[in-house]
JSON list of C-alpha atoms in Angstrom, two decimals:
[
{"chain": "A", "resi": 120, "resn": "VAL", "atom": "CA", "xyz": [0.00, 0.00, 0.00]},
{"chain": "A", "resi": 121, "resn": "GLN", "atom": "CA", "xyz": [1.32, 3.43, -0.93]},
{"chain": "A", "resi": 122, "resn": "LEU", "atom": "CA", "xyz": [0.12, 6.43, 1.07]},
{"chain": "A", "resi": 123, "resn": "GLN", "atom": "CA", "xyz": [0.37, 10.04, -0.05]},
{"chain": "A", "resi": 124, "resn": "ALA", "atom": "CA", "xyz": [-0.31, 12.73, 2.54]},
{"chain": "A", "resi": 125, "resn": "SER", "atom": "CA", "xyz": [-1.08, 16.29, 1.53]},
{"chain": "A", "resi": 126, "resn": "GLY", "atom": "CA", "xyz": [-2.68, 19.49, 2.74]},
{"chain": "A", "resi": 127, "resn": "GLY", "atom": "CA", "xyz": [-0.07, 20.78, 5.12]},
{"chain": "A", "resi": 128, "resn": "GLY", "atom": "CA", "xyz": [1.09, 24.37, 5.17]},
{"chain": "A", "resi": 129, "resn": "LEU", "atom": "CA", "xyz": [1.46, 27.52, 7.21]},
{"chain": "A", "resi": 130, "resn": "VAL", "atom": "CA", "xyz": [-1.55, 28.72, 9.17]},
{"chain": "A", "resi": 131, "resn": "GLN", "atom": "CA", "xyz": [-2.10, 31.24, 11.93]},
{"chain": "A", "resi": 132, "resn": "ALA", "atom": "CA", "xyz": [-3.16, 30.22, 15.40]},
{"chain": "A", "resi": 133, "resn": "ARG", "atom": "CA", "xyz": [-6.90, 29.52, 15.69]},
{"chain": "A", "resi": 134, "resn": "GLY", "atom": "CA", "xyz": [-6.97, 28.67, 11.99]},
{"chain": "A", "resi": 135, "resn": "SER", "atom": "CA", "xyz": [-7.91, 25.42, 10.26]},
{"chain": "A", "resi": 136, "resn": "LEU", "atom": "CA", "xyz": [-6.40, 22.95, 7.83]},
{"chain": "A", "resi": 137, "resn": "ARG", "atom": "CA", "xyz": [-7.58, 19.72, 6.29]},
{"chain": "A", "resi": 138, "resn": "LEU", "atom": "CA", "xyz": [-5.06, 17.00, 5.62]},
{"chain": "A", "resi": 139, "resn": "SER", "atom": "CA", "xyz": [-5.67, 14.22, 3.14]},
{"chain": "A", "resi": 140, "resn": "CYS", "atom": "CA", "xyz": [-4.08, 10.83, 2.76]},
{"chain": "A", "resi": 141, "resn": "ALA", "atom": "CA", "xyz": [-4.68, 8.97, -0.48]},
{"chain": "A", "resi": 142, "resn": "ALA", "atom": "CA", "xyz": [-4.02, 5.25, -0.62]},
{"chain": "A", "resi": 143, "resn": "ALA", "atom": "CA", "xyz": [-3.12, 3.13, -3.61]},
{"chain": "A", "resi": 144, "resn": "GLY", "atom": "CA", "xyz": [-2.18, -0.45, -4.22]},
{"chain": "A", "resi": 145, "resn": "ARG", "atom": "CA", "xyz": [-4.67, -2.57, -2.31]},
{"chain": "A", "resi": 146, "resn": "THR", "atom": "CA", "xyz": [-8.33, -2.65, -1.33]},
{"chain": "A", "resi": 147, "resn": "TYR", "atom": "CA", "xyz": [-8.34, 0.50, 0.76]},
{"chain": "A", "resi": 148, "resn": "SER", "atom": "CA", "xyz": [-11.67, -0.21, 2.43]},
{"chain": "A", "resi": 149, "resn": "HIS", "atom": "CA", "xyz": [-10.15, -3.14, 4.31]},
{"chain": "A", "resi": 150, "resn": "TYR", "atom": "CA", "xyz": [-7.58, -0.95, 6.02]},
{"chain": "A", "resi": 151, "resn": "HIS", "atom": "CA", "xyz": [-7.61, 0.86, 9.35]},
{"chain": "A", "resi": 152, "resn": "MET", "atom": "CA", "xyz": [-6.07, 4.33, 9.11]},
{"chain": "A", "resi": 153, "resn": "GLY", "atom": "CA", "xyz": [-4.19, 6.45, 11.57]},
{"chain": "A", "resi": 154, "resn": "TRP", "atom": "CA", "xyz": [-2.64, 9.90, 11.82]},
{"chain": "A", "resi": 155, "resn": "PHE", "atom": "CA", "xyz": [0.52, 10.59, 13.79]},
{"chain": "A", "resi": 156, "resn": "ARG", "atom": "CA", "xyz": [2.70, 13.64, 14.11]},
{"chain": "A", "resi": 157, "resn": "GLN", "atom": "CA", "xyz": [6.28, 14.42, 14.98]},
{"chain": "A", "resi": 158, "resn": "ALA", "atom": "CA", "xyz": [7.44, 17.79, 16.20]},
{"chain": "A", "resi": 159, "resn": "PRO", "atom": "CA", "xyz": [11.14, 18.78, 16.07]},
{"chain": "A", "resi": 160, "resn": "GLY", "atom": "CA", "xyz": [13.09, 16.99, 18.75]},
{"chain": "A", "resi": 161, "resn": "LYS", "atom": "CA", "xyz": [10.13, 14.88, 19.84]},
{"chain": "A", "resi": 162, "resn": "GLU", "atom": "CA", "xyz": [8.94, 11.38, 19.26]},
{"chain": "A", "resi": 163, "resn": "ARG", "atom": "CA", "xyz": [6.22, 10.56, 16.80]},
{"chain": "A", "resi": 164, "resn": "GLU", "atom": "CA", "xyz": [2.90, 10.62, 18.60]},
{"chain": "A", "resi": 165, "resn": "PHE", "atom": "CA", "xyz": [-0.62, 9.43, 17.93]},
{"chain": "A", "resi": 166, "resn": "VAL", "atom": "CA", "xyz": [-3.17, 11.99, 16.76]},
{"chain": "A", "resi": 167, "resn": "ALA", "atom": "CA", "xyz": [-6.26, 10.20, 15.46]},
{"chain": "A", "resi": 168, "resn": "ALA", "atom": "CA", "xyz": [-7.42, 6.97, 13.86]},
{"chain": "A", "resi": 169, "resn": "ILE", "atom": "CA", "xyz": [-10.43, 5.50, 12.12]},
{"chain": "A", "resi": 170, "resn": "SER", "atom": "CA", "xyz": [-11.44, 1.90, 11.67]},
{"chain": "A", "resi": 171, "resn": "TRP", "atom": "CA", "xyz": [-11.81, 0.35, 8.24]},
{"chain": "A", "resi": 172, "resn": "SER", "atom": "CA", "xyz": [-15.60, 0.71, 8.37]},
{"chain": "A", "resi": 173, "resn": "GLY", "atom": "CA", "xyz": [-15.51, 4.25, 9.69]},
{"chain": "A", "resi": 174, "resn": "THR", "atom": "CA", "xyz": [-17.64, 3.32, 12.66]},
{"chain": "A", "resi": 175, "resn": "SER", "atom": "CA", "xyz": [-14.90, 3.78, 15.25]},
{"chain": "A", "resi": 176, "resn": "THR", "atom": "CA", "xyz": [-12.70, 6.83, 15.71]},
{"chain": "A", "resi": 177, "resn": "TYR", "atom": "CA", "xyz": [-9.96, 7.55, 18.22]},
{"chain": "A", "resi": 178, "resn": "TYR", "atom": "CA", "xyz": [-8.27, 10.78, 19.28]},
{"chain": "A", "resi": 179, "resn": "ALA", "atom": "CA", "xyz": [-5.39, 11.90, 21.39]},
{"chain": "A", "resi": 180, "resn": "ASP", "atom": "CA", "xyz": [-6.53, 13.96, 24.35]},
{"chain": "A", "resi": 181, "resn": "SER", "atom": "CA", "xyz": [-4.58, 16.94, 23.03]},
{"chain": "A", "resi": 182, "resn": "VAL", "atom": "CA", "xyz": [-6.70, 17.16, 19.86]},
{"chain": "A", "resi": 183, "resn": "LYS", "atom": "CA", "xyz": [-10.08, 15.88, 21.04]},
{"chain": "A", "resi": 184, "resn": "GLY", "atom": "CA", "xyz": [-12.80, 18.36, 20.20]},
{"chain": "A", "resi": 185, "resn": "ARG", "atom": "CA", "xyz": [-10.60, 20.20, 17.69]},
{"chain": "A", "resi": 186, "resn": "PHE", "atom": "CA", "xyz": [-9.66, 17.54, 15.14]},
{"chain": "A", "resi": 187, "resn": "ALA", "atom": "CA", "xyz": [-11.90, 15.17, 13.22]},
{"chain": "A", "resi": 188, "resn": "VAL", "atom": "CA", "xyz": [-10.88, 12.10, 11.23]},
{"chain": "A", "resi": 189, "resn": "SER", "atom": "CA", "xyz": [-13.03, 10.75, 8.42]},
{"chain": "A", "resi": 190, "resn": "ARG", "atom": "CA", "xyz": [-12.68, 8.57, 5.36]},
{"chain": "A", "resi": 191, "resn": "ASP", "atom": "CA", "xyz": [-14.12, 8.20, 1.89]},
{"chain": "A", "resi": 192, "resn": "ASN", "atom": "CA", "xyz": [-13.59, 4.62, 0.80]},
{"chain": "A", "resi": 193, "resn": "ALA", "atom": "CA", "xyz": [-14.82, 5.37, -2.70]},
{"chain": "A", "resi": 194, "resn": "LYS", "atom": "CA", "xyz": [-11.90, 7.79, -3.06]},
{"chain": "A", "resi": 195, "resn": "SER", "atom": "CA", "xyz": [-9.46, 5.68, -1.01]},
{"chain": "A", "resi": 196, "resn": "THR", "atom": "CA", "xyz": [-8.78, 8.74, 1.09]},
{"chain": "A", "resi": 197, "resn": "VAL", "atom": "CA", "xyz": [-8.73, 9.57, 4.78]},
{"chain": "A", "resi": 198, "resn": "TYR", "atom": "CA", "xyz": [-9.01, 13.14, 6.05]},
{"chain": "A", "resi": 199, "resn": "LEU", "atom": "CA", "xyz": [-7.94, 14.98, 9.16]},
{"chain": "A", "resi": 200, "resn": "GLN", "atom": "CA", "xyz": [-9.85, 18.18, 9.72]},
{"chain": "A", "resi": 201, "resn": "MET", "atom": "CA", "xyz": [-7.89, 20.37, 12.14]},
{"chain": "A", "resi": 202, "resn": "ASN", "atom": "CA", "xyz": [-9.56, 23.36, 13.76]},
{"chain": "A", "resi": 203, "resn": "SER", "atom": "CA", "xyz": [-8.50, 25.83, 16.44]},
{"chain": "A", "resi": 204, "resn": "LEU", "atom": "CA", "xyz": [-4.87, 25.16, 15.69]},
{"chain": "A", "resi": 205, "resn": "THR", "atom": "CA", "xyz": [-2.19, 26.25, 18.13]},
{"chain": "A", "resi": 206, "resn": "PRO", "atom": "CA", "xyz": [1.59, 26.51, 17.74]},
{"chain": "A", "resi": 207, "resn": "GLU", "atom": "CA", "xyz": [1.82, 23.25, 19.71]},
{"chain": "A", "resi": 208, "resn": "ASP", "atom": "CA", "xyz": [0.23, 21.50, 16.73]},
{"chain": "A", "resi": 209, "resn": "THR", "atom": "CA", "xyz": [3.24, 22.33, 14.57]},
{"chain": "A", "resi": 210, "resn": "ALA", "atom": "CA", "xyz": [4.70, 19.06, 13.31]},
{"chain": "A", "resi": 211, "resn": "VAL", "atom": "CA", "xyz": [5.10, 16.75, 10.38]},
{"chain": "A", "resi": 212, "resn": "TYR", "atom": "CA", "xyz": [1.90, 14.75, 10.09]},
{"chain": "A", "resi": 213, "resn": "TYR", "atom": "CA", "xyz": [2.01, 11.16, 8.90]},
{"chain": "A", "resi": 214, "resn": "CYS", "atom": "CA", "xyz": [-0.76, 8.83, 7.85]},
{"chain": "A", "resi": 215, "resn": "ALA", "atom": "CA", "xyz": [-0.44, 5.11, 8.41]},
{"chain": "A", "resi": 216, "resn": "THR", "atom": "CA", "xyz": [-2.45, 2.01, 7.70]},
{"chain": "A", "resi": 217, "resn": "ARG", "atom": "CA", "xyz": [-2.98, -1.58, 8.71]},
{"chain": "A", "resi": 218, "resn": "ASN", "atom": "CA", "xyz": [-4.97, -4.34, 7.06]},
{"chain": "A", "resi": 219, "resn": "SER", "atom": "CA", "xyz": [-8.07, -4.98, 9.14]},
{"chain": "A", "resi": 220, "resn": "ARG", "atom": "CA", "xyz": [-7.81, -8.69, 8.41]},
{"chain": "A", "resi": 221, "resn": "ARG", "atom": "CA", "xyz": [-4.67, -8.79, 10.50]},
{"chain": "A", "resi": 222, "resn": "LEU", "atom": "CA", "xyz": [-6.10, -8.95, 14.00]},
{"chain": "A", "resi": 223, "resn": "GLY", "atom": "CA", "xyz": [-4.77, -7.04, 16.97]},
{"chain": "A", "resi": 224, "resn": "TRP", "atom": "CA", "xyz": [-4.96, -3.45, 15.80]},
{"chain": "A", "resi": 225, "resn": "SER", "atom": "CA", "xyz": [-4.18, -0.96, 18.54]},
{"chain": "A", "resi": 226, "resn": "ALA", "atom": "CA", "xyz": [-5.18, 2.42, 17.14]},
{"chain": "A", "resi": 227, "resn": "ARG", "atom": "CA", "xyz": [-2.84, 4.52, 19.29]},
{"chain": "A", "resi": 228, "resn": "GLU", "atom": "CA", "xyz": [0.30, 2.42, 18.86]},
{"chain": "A", "resi": 229, "resn": "ARG", "atom": "CA", "xyz": [2.83, 3.23, 16.14]},
{"chain": "A", "resi": 230, "resn": "ASP", "atom": "CA", "xyz": [3.95, -0.38, 15.94]},
{"chain": "A", "resi": 231, "resn": "SER", "atom": "CA", "xyz": [0.40, -1.43, 15.10]},
{"chain": "A", "resi": 232, "resn": "TYR", "atom": "CA", "xyz": [0.67, 0.05, 11.59]},
{"chain": "A", "resi": 233, "resn": "ASP", "atom": "CA", "xyz": [2.32, -1.58, 8.60]},
{"chain": "A", "resi": 234, "resn": "TYR", "atom": "CA", "xyz": [2.58, 1.20, 6.02]},
{"chain": "A", "resi": 235, "resn": "TRP", "atom": "CA", "xyz": [3.38, 4.88, 6.37]},
{"chain": "A", "resi": 236, "resn": "GLY", "atom": "CA", "xyz": [3.11, 7.90, 4.15]},
{"chain": "A", "resi": 237, "resn": "GLN", "atom": "CA", "xyz": [5.89, 10.44, 3.66]},
{"chain": "A", "resi": 238, "resn": "GLY", "atom": "CA", "xyz": [4.44, 13.13, 5.92]},
{"chain": "A", "resi": 239, "resn": "THR", "atom": "CA", "xyz": [3.17, 16.65, 5.39]},
{"chain": "A", "resi": 240, "resn": "LEU", "atom": "CA", "xyz": [4.40, 19.65, 7.37]},
{"chain": "A", "resi": 241, "resn": "VAL", "atom": "CA", "xyz": [1.97, 21.76, 9.37]},
{"chain": "A", "resi": 242, "resn": "THR", "atom": "CA", "xyz": [3.27, 25.01, 10.80]},
{"chain": "A", "resi": 243, "resn": "VAL", "atom": "CA", "xyz": [1.08, 27.11, 13.09]},
{"chain": "A", "resi": 244, "resn": "SER", "atom": "CA", "xyz": [2.25, 30.64, 13.76]},
{"chain": "A", "resi": 245, "resn": "SER", "atom": "CA", "xyz": [1.32, 32.56, 16.89]}
]
């Protein structure tokens, strides 16, 4: 599975951005999807995830109520709508995926994902 993340950029605090992650190569609808981010000098951390069916979503406490993850299986794309951005949200954002037929998915764990996109940079200015 190849993942292509896009939509990053420079935004002022309290602004919004929508990230996209397009998948190619396999039957996308069978895959769980996750978003992670990595700020300079910090470890990659969980942001949000959505199950293959879209019925279950998960969020880090730091983004709950501000970010929303969704997917369009017809377009093989997952989205991360980010609102009320703060400078602390500045990071490279990565999408990741795991085949739902492989049991044991843990949405918040990096090691639970098999494929990663290249990342898209989000910079929030104060």
